[in-house]
Tab-separated table of C-alpha atoms in Angstrom:
chain	number	residue	atom	x	y	z
A	1	UNK	CA	111.499	187.958	42.278
A	2	UNK	CA	108.332	185.910	41.748
A	3	UNK	CA	105.064	187.763	42.267
A	4	UNK	CA	102.283	185.992	44.118
A	5	UNK	CA	98.743	187.279	44.354
A	6	UNK	CA	95.895	186.180	46.590
A	7	UNK	CA	94.113	183.792	46.097
A	8	UNK	CA	97.139	181.522	45.746
A	9	UNK	CA	96.509	178.584	43.413
A	10	UNK	CA	97.904	175.144	44.145
A	11	UNK	CA	99.619	175.213	40.764
A	12	UNK	CA	101.453	178.482	41.469
A	13	UNK	CA	102.480	177.284	44.932
A	14	UNK	CA	103.719	173.895	43.740
A	15	UNK	CA	105.858	175.639	41.091
A	16	UNK	CA	107.849	177.505	43.784
A	17	UNK	CA	111.297	176.241	44.691
A	18	UNK	CA	113.269	176.653	47.912
A	19	UNK	CA	115.601	179.637	47.468
A	20	UNK	CA	113.201	181.660	45.326
A	21	UNK	CA	112.520	185.292	46.254
A	22	UNK	CA	108.838	186.225	46.343
A	23	UNK	CA	106.778	189.398	46.546
A	24	UNK	CA	103.293	188.845	47.943
A	25	UNK	CA	100.251	191.012	47.298
A	26	UNK	CA	96.764	190.485	48.731
A	27	UNK	CA	95.339	189.108	51.944
A	28	UNK	CA	97.442	187.763	54.833
A	29	UNK	CA	95.949	186.596	58.111
A	30	UNK	CA	98.132	186.741	61.204
A	31	UNK	CA	98.116	183.875	63.674
A	32	UNK	CA	100.564	182.787	66.310
A	33	UNK	CA	100.530	180.902	69.632
A	34	UNK	CA	96.983	181.573	70.845
A	35	UNK	CA	95.567	181.030	67.373
A	36	UNK	CA	97.216	177.631	66.992
A	37	UNK	CA	96.104	176.541	70.461
A	38	UNK	CA	92.564	177.661	69.586
A	39	UNK	CA	92.661	175.537	66.432
A	40	UNK	CA	94.083	172.515	68.273
A	41	UNK	CA	91.299	172.802	70.862
A	42	UNK	CA	88.810	172.304	68.035
A	43	UNK	CA	87.318	175.794	68.272
A	44	UNK	CA	85.943	177.472	65.140
A	45	UNK	CA	88.342	179.493	62.971
A	46	UNK	CA	86.523	182.700	61.980
A	47	UNK	CA	88.272	183.225	58.622
A	48	UNK	CA	88.646	181.081	55.499
A	49	UNK	CA	92.267	180.095	54.879
A	50	UNK	CA	91.565	178.167	51.661
A	51	UNK	CA	94.182	179.265	49.072
A	52	UNK	CA	95.273	181.871	51.615
A	53	UNK	CA	98.260	182.828	53.739
A	54	UNK	CA	98.997	182.527	57.463
A	55	UNK	CA	101.574	184.961	58.867
A	56	UNK	CA	103.301	184.179	62.181
A	57	UNK	CA	103.326	187.729	63.441
A	58	UNK	CA	102.445	189.644	66.583
A	59	UNK	CA	102.066	193.131	65.171
A	60	UNK	CA	101.885	196.480	66.903
A	61	UNK	CA	98.559	197.963	65.745
A	62	UNK	CA	97.028	201.158	67.101
A	63	UNK	CA	93.758	202.914	66.405
A	64	UNK	CA	94.234	206.403	64.955
A	65	UNK	CA	91.195	208.474	63.997
A	66	UNK	CA	88.942	205.413	63.966
A	67	UNK	CA	91.299	203.432	61.693
A	68	UNK	CA	93.712	200.650	62.519
A	69	UNK	CA	97.327	201.587	61.797
A	70	UNK	CA	100.110	199.015	61.728
A	71	UNK	CA	103.266	200.278	63.415
A	72	UNK	CA	105.376	197.118	63.313
A	73	UNK	CA	104.708	193.799	61.615
A	74	UNK	CA	107.907	191.734	61.542
A	75	UNK	CA	107.755	187.929	61.732
A	76	UNK	CA	107.863	185.936	64.945
A	77	UNK	CA	109.710	182.633	65.394
A	78	UNK	CA	107.700	179.834	63.787
A	79	UNK	CA	109.164	176.819	65.561
A	80	UNK	CA	106.679	177.135	68.444
A	81	UNK	CA	103.818	176.258	66.090
A	82	UNK	CA	105.413	172.987	64.884
A	83	UNK	CA	103.102	170.758	66.943
A	84	UNK	CA	99.976	172.267	65.345
A	85	UNK	CA	100.915	173.233	61.798
A	86	UNK	CA	100.648	169.894	59.936
A	87	UNK	CA	97.039	169.421	61.109
A	88	UNK	CA	96.240	173.062	60.357
A	89	UNK	CA	97.629	172.787	56.817
A	90	UNK	CA	95.582	169.613	56.247
A	91	UNK	CA	92.356	171.087	57.595
A	92	UNK	CA	92.522	174.647	56.299
A	93	UNK	CA	93.846	174.419	52.726
A	94	UNK	CA	96.331	177.231	53.485
A	95	UNK	CA	98.945	177.729	50.736
A	96	UNK	CA	101.519	180.012	52.346
A	97	UNK	CA	102.903	180.024	55.864
A	98	UNK	CA	105.093	183.047	56.602
A	99	UNK	CA	107.369	183.496	59.583
A	100	UNK	CA	110.992	183.240	60.573
A	101	UNK	CA	113.360	180.414	61.375
A	102	UNK	CA	111.554	177.622	59.526
A	103	UNK	CA	109.569	174.617	60.734
A	104	UNK	CA	110.060	170.893	61.320
A	105	UNK	CA	110.030	167.846	59.041
A	106	UNK	CA	106.400	166.966	59.880
A	107	UNK	CA	105.352	170.413	58.622
A	108	UNK	CA	107.548	169.994	55.547
A	109	UNK	CA	105.782	166.700	54.849
A	110	UNK	CA	102.340	168.294	55.255
A	111	UNK	CA	103.426	171.017	52.825
A	112	UNK	CA	104.465	168.398	50.289
A	113	UNK	CA	101.221	166.522	50.688
A	114	UNK	CA	98.761	169.403	50.562
A	115	UNK	CA	100.616	171.945	48.395
A	116	UNK	CA	101.875	174.681	50.711
A	117	UNK	CA	105.192	176.537	51.141
A	118	UNK	CA	106.979	178.295	53.990
A	119	UNK	CA	108.165	181.825	53.321
A	120	UNK	CA	110.869	183.373	55.473
A	121	UNK	CA	110.115	187.046	56.088
A	122	UNK	CA	113.056	189.295	56.939
A	123	UNK	CA	113.578	189.126	60.708
A	124	UNK	CA	113.649	192.489	62.405
A	125	UNK	CA	112.531	194.469	59.354
A	126	UNK	CA	109.412	195.631	61.174
A	127	UNK	CA	109.074	199.124	59.718
A	128	UNK	CA	109.101	197.954	56.099
A	129	UNK	CA	106.738	195.055	56.817
A	130	UNK	CA	104.344	197.509	58.469
A	131	UNK	CA	104.545	199.833	55.459
A	132	UNK	CA	103.611	196.987	53.118
A	133	UNK	CA	100.286	196.612	54.958
A	134	UNK	CA	98.125	199.028	52.964
A	135	UNK	CA	94.895	198.299	54.795
A	136	UNK	CA	93.700	196.513	57.887
A	137	UNK	CA	90.455	195.031	56.566
A	138	UNK	CA	89.307	193.559	59.868
A	139	UNK	CA	90.406	191.748	62.995
A	140	UNK	CA	89.090	188.550	64.600
A	141	UNK	CA	89.314	187.281	68.176
A	142	UNK	CA	90.759	190.615	69.334
A	143	UNK	CA	88.899	190.611	72.653
A	144	UNK	CA	89.818	187.042	73.419
A	145	UNK	CA	93.472	187.060	72.311
A	146	UNK	CA	94.647	190.671	72.636
A	147	UNK	CA	96.258	192.774	69.894
A	148	UNK	CA	99.542	190.852	69.580
A	149	UNK	CA	97.787	187.467	69.202
A	150	UNK	CA	94.576	188.363	67.342
A	151	UNK	CA	93.871	187.358	63.744
A	152	UNK	CA	94.532	190.521	61.775
A	153	UNK	CA	93.271	190.704	58.199
A	154	UNK	CA	96.077	192.510	56.384
A	155	UNK	CA	95.900	193.603	52.759
A	156	UNK	CA	99.553	193.835	51.719
A	157	UNK	CA	101.405	195.069	48.649
A	158	UNK	CA	104.888	193.794	47.795
A	159	UNK	CA	105.505	191.897	51.025
A	160	UNK	CA	108.945	190.341	50.464
A	161	UNK	CA	110.266	186.986	51.527
A	162	UNK	CA	112.177	183.878	50.509
A	163	UNK	CA	110.661	180.443	49.886
A	164	UNK	CA	112.593	178.493	52.499
A	165	UNK	CA	110.557	175.249	52.466
A	166	UNK	CA	108.863	174.161	49.264
A	167	UNK	CA	106.183	171.611	48.431
A	168	UNK	CA	108.739	169.139	47.040
A	169	UNK	CA	110.257	168.374	50.437
A	170	UNK	CA	113.174	170.824	50.186
A	171	UNK	CA	114.182	172.971	53.163
A	172	UNK	CA	116.802	175.647	52.709
A	173	UNK	CA	117.335	175.769	56.482
A	174	UNK	CA	118.255	172.082	56.604
A	175	UNK	CA	120.595	172.427	53.622
A	176	UNK	CA	122.405	175.484	54.996
A	177	UNK	CA	122.752	173.895	58.448
A	178	UNK	CA	124.248	170.747	56.925
A	179	UNK	CA	126.623	172.575	54.557
A	180	UNK	CA	127.839	175.058	57.177
A	181	UNK	CA	128.585	172.251	59.630
A	182	UNK	CA	130.620	170.449	56.959
A	183	UNK	CA	132.519	173.709	56.311
A	184	UNK	CA	133.176	174.131	60.037
A	185	UNK	CA	134.579	170.599	60.265
A	186	UNK	CA	136.838	171.215	57.313
A	187	UNK	CA	138.079	174.547	58.729
A	188	UNK	CA	138.806	173.265	62.212
A	189	UNK	CA	139.840	169.711	61.365
A	190	UNK	CA	137.243	168.694	63.911
A	191	UNK	CA	135.254	165.551	63.116
A	192	UNK	CA	133.702	165.247	66.549
A	193	UNK	CA	131.064	167.950	66.174
B	1	UNK	CA	117.217	220.217	77.872
B	2	UNK	CA	117.150	218.246	81.114
B	3	UNK	CA	118.756	214.826	81.487
B	4	UNK	CA	115.463	212.914	81.018
B	5	UNK	CA	114.746	214.853	77.816
B	6	UNK	CA	118.220	214.023	76.506
B	7	UNK	CA	117.567	210.343	77.241
B	8	UNK	CA	114.325	210.484	75.202
B	9	UNK	CA	116.288	211.827	72.197
B	10	UNK	CA	119.036	209.278	72.703
B	11	UNK	CA	116.501	206.410	72.787
B	12	UNK	CA	114.693	207.759	69.710
B	13	UNK	CA	117.890	208.090	67.687
B	14	UNK	CA	119.216	204.686	68.764
B	15	UNK	CA	115.926	202.891	68.103
B	16	UNK	CA	115.137	204.459	64.717
B	17	UNK	CA	118.547	204.988	63.103
B	18	UNK	CA	121.099	202.265	62.435
B	19	UNK	CA	124.712	203.423	63.071
B	20	UNK	CA	126.529	204.579	59.916
B	21	UNK	CA	129.266	201.947	60.142
B	22	UNK	CA	126.714	199.104	60.313
B	23	UNK	CA	124.722	200.512	57.411
B	24	UNK	CA	127.931	200.868	55.393
B	25	UNK	CA	128.833	197.220	56.095
B	26	UNK	CA	125.369	196.135	54.897
B	27	UNK	CA	125.775	198.173	51.702
B	28	UNK	CA	129.081	196.427	51.027
B	29	UNK	CA	127.338	193.078	51.644
B	30	UNK	CA	124.772	193.792	48.902
B	31	UNK	CA	127.570	194.041	46.336
B	32	UNK	CA	129.199	190.848	47.578
B	33	UNK	CA	126.054	188.682	47.273
B	34	UNK	CA	124.962	187.169	43.957
B	35	UNK	CA	122.292	188.892	41.889
B	36	UNK	CA	118.777	187.478	42.516
B	37	UNK	CA	120.009	185.484	45.538
B	38	UNK	CA	117.968	185.350	48.758
B	39	UNK	CA	121.002	186.843	50.521
B	40	UNK	CA	121.013	189.941	48.353
B	41	UNK	CA	117.245	190.404	48.567
B	42	UNK	CA	117.333	190.099	52.363
B	43	UNK	CA	120.148	192.627	52.847
B	44	UNK	CA	118.461	195.069	50.447
B	45	UNK	CA	115.216	194.656	52.370
B	46	UNK	CA	117.062	195.379	55.618
B	47	UNK	CA	118.539	198.566	54.103
B	48	UNK	CA	115.132	199.689	52.783
B	49	UNK	CA	113.698	199.008	56.219
B	50	UNK	CA	116.369	201.116	57.926
B	51	UNK	CA	115.914	204.036	55.527
B	52	UNK	CA	112.158	203.979	56.164
B	53	UNK	CA	112.572	203.718	59.961
B	54	UNK	CA	114.895	206.736	59.973
B	55	UNK	CA	112.591	208.790	57.753
B	56	UNK	CA	109.440	207.982	59.735
B	57	UNK	CA	111.164	207.982	63.126
B	58	UNK	CA	109.825	204.520	64.016
B	59	UNK	CA	111.700	201.610	65.615
B	60	UNK	CA	113.741	199.794	62.954
B	61	UNK	CA	113.037	196.471	64.704
B	62	UNK	CA	109.984	195.583	66.782
B	63	UNK	CA	112.158	193.980	69.456
B	64	UNK	CA	113.575	197.129	71.024
B	65	UNK	CA	115.657	194.893	73.236
B	66	UNK	CA	117.423	195.113	76.542
B	67	UNK	CA	118.458	198.706	77.176
B	68	UNK	CA	122.000	199.047	78.515
B	69	UNK	CA	123.304	202.511	79.383
B	70	UNK	CA	126.985	203.287	79.918
B	71	UNK	CA	127.293	206.606	81.765
B	72	UNK	CA	130.511	208.482	82.444
B	73	UNK	CA	131.300	208.730	86.156
B	74	UNK	CA	131.623	212.479	85.707
B	75	UNK	CA	127.946	212.653	84.622
B	76	UNK	CA	126.427	210.488	87.340
B	77	UNK	CA	124.944	213.428	89.272
B	78	UNK	CA	122.953	214.544	86.207
B	79	UNK	CA	122.192	211.160	84.659
B	80	UNK	CA	120.894	209.462	87.775
B	81	UNK	CA	118.900	206.233	87.581
B	82	UNK	CA	115.788	208.288	88.250
B	83	UNK	CA	116.457	210.661	85.349
B	84	UNK	CA	117.244	207.787	82.958
B	85	UNK	CA	114.085	205.925	83.996
B	86	UNK	CA	111.992	209.067	83.408
B	87	UNK	CA	113.483	209.321	79.922
B	88	UNK	CA	112.886	205.638	79.148
B	89	UNK	CA	109.273	205.805	80.352
B	90	UNK	CA	108.628	208.902	78.198
B	91	UNK	CA	110.312	207.286	75.158
B	92	UNK	CA	108.091	204.223	75.646
B	93	UNK	CA	104.952	206.390	75.775
B	94	UNK	CA	106.051	208.041	72.506
B	95	UNK	CA	106.349	204.649	70.785
B	96	UNK	CA	110.146	204.604	70.373
B	97	UNK	CA	110.222	201.477	72.529
B	98	UNK	CA	107.930	198.472	72.650
B	99	UNK	CA	106.565	197.366	76.025
B	100	UNK	CA	109.405	194.941	76.403
B	101	UNK	CA	109.959	194.364	80.107
B	102	UNK	CA	108.307	191.353	81.748
B	103	UNK	CA	108.364	190.466	85.433
B	104	UNK	CA	110.103	187.070	85.384
B	105	UNK	CA	108.088	185.630	88.283
B	106	UNK	CA	104.565	186.959	87.703
B	107	UNK	CA	104.766	187.324	83.912
B	108	UNK	CA	103.258	190.796	84.193
B	109	UNK	CA	104.508	193.571	81.889
B	110	UNK	CA	106.225	196.629	83.314
B	111	UNK	CA	104.571	198.870	80.742
B	112	UNK	CA	107.052	201.746	81.052
B	113	UNK	CA	110.101	199.460	80.625
B	114	UNK	CA	111.317	200.391	84.095
B	115	UNK	CA	111.727	198.039	87.072
B	116	UNK	CA	114.520	197.228	89.515
B	117	UNK	CA	117.406	196.294	87.192
B	118	UNK	CA	115.778	197.673	84.033
B	119	UNK	CA	117.133	199.536	82.210
B	120	UNK	CA	120.668	198.295	82.904
B	121	UNK	CA	122.948	201.181	83.851
B	122	UNK	CA	126.744	201.002	84.154
B	123	UNK	CA	128.567	204.008	85.588
B	124	UNK	CA	132.034	203.766	84.113
B	125	UNK	CA	135.011	205.586	82.617
B	126	UNK	CA	133.607	205.864	79.085
B	127	UNK	CA	132.952	209.475	78.058
B	128	UNK	CA	129.366	210.672	77.646
B	129	UNK	CA	126.242	208.539	77.744
B	130	UNK	CA	126.013	205.474	75.492
B	131	UNK	CA	122.953	203.329	74.868
B	132	UNK	CA	123.109	199.779	73.505
B	133	UNK	CA	119.827	198.091	72.453
B	134	UNK	CA	120.065	194.341	71.946
B	135	UNK	CA	117.112	192.169	70.931
B	136	UNK	CA	116.186	188.835	72.480
B	137	UNK	CA	116.593	186.721	69.352
B	138	UNK	CA	120.272	187.553	69.184
B	139	UNK	CA	120.792	187.391	72.956
B	140	UNK	CA	119.478	183.808	72.882
B	141	UNK	CA	122.372	182.940	70.537
B	142	UNK	CA	125.113	184.199	72.881
B	143	UNK	CA	127.253	181.468	74.439
B	144	UNK	CA	130.002	180.788	76.926
B	145	UNK	CA	132.564	178.008	76.605
B	146	UNK	CA	134.938	176.596	79.187
B	147	UNK	CA	138.258	175.336	77.867
B	148	UNK	CA	139.243	172.603	77.395
B	149	UNK	CA	136.046	171.564	75.611
B	150	UNK	CA	136.326	167.938	74.552
B	151	UNK	CA	133.105	168.014	72.493
B	152	UNK	CA	134.748	170.619	70.235
B	153	UNK	CA	138.292	169.271	70.478
B	154	UNK	CA	139.184	172.730	71.773
B	155	UNK	CA	142.248	173.072	74.000
B	156	UNK	CA	143.569	175.956	76.075
B	157	UNK	CA	145.204	177.834	73.242
B	158	UNK	CA	144.243	180.300	70.517
B	159	UNK	CA	143.240	177.454	68.187
B	160	UNK	CA	140.826	176.266	70.892
B	161	UNK	CA	139.457	179.796	71.174
B	162	UNK	CA	138.945	179.908	67.411
B	163	UNK	CA	137.036	176.605	67.435
B	164	UNK	CA	134.670	177.920	70.128
B	165	UNK	CA	133.933	181.190	68.350
B	166	UNK	CA	133.241	179.490	65.023
B	167	UNK	CA	131.083	176.889	66.808
B	168	UNK	CA	128.957	179.727	68.203
B	169	UNK	CA	128.448	181.032	64.659
B	170	UNK	CA	127.467	177.589	63.344
B	171	UNK	CA	125.063	176.988	66.241
B	172	UNK	CA	123.456	180.419	65.764
B	173	UNK	CA	122.798	179.757	62.042
B	174	UNK	CA	120.354	182.523	61.042
B	175	UNK	CA	118.369	182.436	64.284
B	176	UNK	CA	120.080	185.483	65.773
B	177	UNK	CA	119.025	187.516	62.696
B	178	UNK	CA	122.222	187.191	60.665
B	179	UNK	CA	124.300	188.904	59.383
B	180	UNK	CA	125.474	189.372	62.945
B	181	UNK	CA	128.306	190.994	64.863
B	182	UNK	CA	130.322	189.130	67.493
B	183	UNK	CA	131.615	190.606	70.726
B	184	UNK	CA	134.063	188.162	72.271
B	185	UNK	CA	135.894	187.962	75.576
B	186	UNK	CA	138.797	185.566	76.020
B	187	UNK	CA	139.249	184.855	79.727
B	188	UNK	CA	137.812	186.630	82.758
B	189	UNK	CA	135.290	184.972	85.067
B	190	UNK	CA	131.820	184.019	83.830
B	191	UNK	CA	130.223	187.356	84.706
B	192	UNK	CA	132.974	189.655	83.412
B	193	UNK	CA	133.214	187.416	80.329
B	194	UNK	CA	129.674	188.268	79.264
B	195	UNK	CA	129.993	191.898	80.329
B	196	UNK	CA	133.233	192.406	78.412
B	197	UNK	CA	131.978	190.508	75.343
B	198	UNK	CA	128.876	192.702	75.207
B	199	UNK	CA	130.932	195.880	75.633
B	200	UNK	CA	132.901	195.011	72.486
B	201	UNK	CA	129.665	195.552	70.542
B	202	UNK	CA	130.074	199.268	71.252
B	203	UNK	CA	133.188	199.378	69.064
B	204	UNK	CA	132.821	200.739	65.553
B	205	UNK	CA	133.017	198.026	62.905
B	206	UNK	CA	136.119	199.641	61.442
B	207	UNK	CA	137.985	199.708	64.772
B	208	UNK	CA	140.374	196.749	65.074
B	209	UNK	CA	141.757	195.658	68.415
B	210	UNK	CA	144.831	197.646	69.518
B	211	UNK	CA	146.456	194.292	70.391
B	212	UNK	CA	147.902	193.028	67.087
B	213	UNK	CA	147.339	189.375	68.095
B	214	UNK	CA	143.632	190.014	68.692
B	215	UNK	CA	143.325	192.192	65.582
B	216	UNK	CA	144.642	189.264	63.552
B	217	UNK	CA	142.219	186.842	65.224
B	218	UNK	CA	139.332	189.238	64.501
B	219	UNK	CA	140.251	189.306	60.803
B	220	UNK	CA	140.627	185.545	60.553
B	221	UNK	CA	137.378	184.729	62.361
B	222	UNK	CA	135.483	187.184	60.146
B	223	UNK	CA	136.932	185.609	57.015
B	224	UNK	CA	136.266	182.043	58.198
B	225	UNK	CA	132.732	182.785	59.434
B	226	UNK	CA	131.863	184.308	56.085
B	227	UNK	CA	133.093	181.141	54.355
B	228	UNK	CA	130.659	178.946	56.329
B	229	UNK	CA	127.823	179.676	53.906
B	230	UNK	CA	125.165	180.522	56.517
B	231	UNK	CA	124.350	183.950	55.098
B	232	UNK	CA	121.626	186.498	55.897
B	233	UNK	CA	118.787	184.933	57.937
B	234	UNK	CA	120.512	181.548	57.538
B	235	UNK	CA	119.384	181.068	53.944
B	236	UNK	CA	122.900	180.836	52.485
B	237	UNK	CA	125.363	183.442	51.235
B	238	UNK	CA	128.700	185.113	51.824
B	239	UNK	CA	127.653	187.499	54.586
B	240	UNK	CA	127.214	185.668	57.875
B	241	UNK	CA	128.958	188.280	60.029
B	242	UNK	CA	129.521	192.018	59.614
B	243	UNK	CA	132.238	192.220	62.230
B	244	UNK	CA	134.150	190.474	65.026
B	245	UNK	CA	135.384	192.404	68.076
B	246	UNK	CA	137.593	190.572	70.551
B	247	UNK	CA	139.013	191.537	73.940
B	248	UNK	CA	140.933	189.532	76.501
B	249	UNK	CA	140.805	189.616	80.298
B	250	UNK	CA	143.102	187.895	82.776
B	251	UNK	CA	141.888	184.568	84.175
B	252	UNK	CA	142.732	182.403	87.165
B	253	UNK	CA	144.802	179.309	86.368
B	254	UNK	CA	141.825	176.957	86.846
B	255	UNK	CA	139.435	178.753	84.448
B	256	UNK	CA	139.575	179.545	80.761
B	257	UNK	CA	136.301	180.951	79.456
B	258	UNK	CA	135.521	182.050	75.930
B	259	UNK	CA	132.386	184.182	75.791
B	260	UNK	CA	130.588	185.128	72.604
B	261	UNK	CA	127.943	187.866	72.566
B	262	UNK	CA	125.952	187.522	69.339
B	263	UNK	CA	124.423	190.743	68.018
B	264	UNK	CA	121.875	190.839	65.186
B	265	UNK	CA	122.226	193.134	62.164
B	266	UNK	CA	120.096	195.652	64.090
B	267	UNK	CA	123.063	196.688	66.232
B	268	UNK	CA	121.554	199.773	67.796
B	269	UNK	CA	124.088	201.892	69.681
B	270	UNK	CA	124.453	205.606	70.155
B	271	UNK	CA	126.538	207.972	72.273
B	272	UNK	CA	125.822	211.532	73.345
B	273	UNK	CA	128.409	213.863	74.871
B	274	UNK	CA	126.336	216.231	77.035
């Protein structure tokens, strides 16, 4: 397990390889559909993503005794942000994108070019992800986007994931899809698929 | 306790505590996967997550899914739709369920998870009251095939059935939150195919089909699927499925459906015997 701490240096990020387990400590900012649309519309992004991490997550956060408490913080499917992510990576200097399911080849290329990786969080493991958020430092665009879409500033400890797309153009998703299809063909004697 | 109160407890237990047989299968998977592999880390993370959810009484997955109740006919006077809806609404207010019910035309949320058709309730011959919670990510990976299927080279025989089921596993990759569990129906019409396939997900992972031909097919599909190399979350490994449960239903001569209900690792099911 490789430990990563915010701020994430380009050197540390470029050293990561697809298939490596990571434990992340420090600041994560959440952002999903509304956030990416906001960016694409050219509106100002209220936080600095340089050497930072973007988490595709629509958490359940409630206010208890004047403090934000995270009840669930599992990843959401990243593929919906494909159209926006290459430009966001180029403009923001973000080093880690976390989510589930992986992203497309244009995003992989942007990651290679600018020094960024995609980390697969464990789908469904919402309780543990929530527990790794030790503090909600702040929230941005809450009024405009609502709680599930807002930019939450999470300070996490030991947030676990797997580097699924690295900055050398390798995608574990693509490799597994290709290998499993070859295995299926061999098992079924079926060359048509 | 009244029926609605019993439903609240049933929802809480189902949502926060993974069934013992599923947890046991995940523990076996940890030992099977290589040390330091993504597969092993992911399954261990899932187990840590489930232990925490049980301890804190919080949902083990944020997608608390479609709620399907199976109620014994003998209990239908006590466990009416009204009583079940009261229990579901109270369980939602307590945070055991996410607001997870959207009006398909207006896009507006039914904040108490109750609306015409939600939750799904089947009055049937099964004893007690059973709840199945199935998330959307896995439901999106369920499929129905019609044999013969020329794109798969699948004919109207058991080899054709096998090709369809394995194709569903390959197409799902990790997107249904693997390692998954398959409920399969061979035959039936389109509607009973999906209903029967989903019902197989209620079977314990250690319960093989009572039909020896289907029990054998279950074993072989499980072995083959776990040789595909898809693994937990689709990042490679030996554990792509935790179980395969197959049933068959009669068909008309013109139709031959194979229906695969894909369930994620978070196979939340629970029965009470009031």
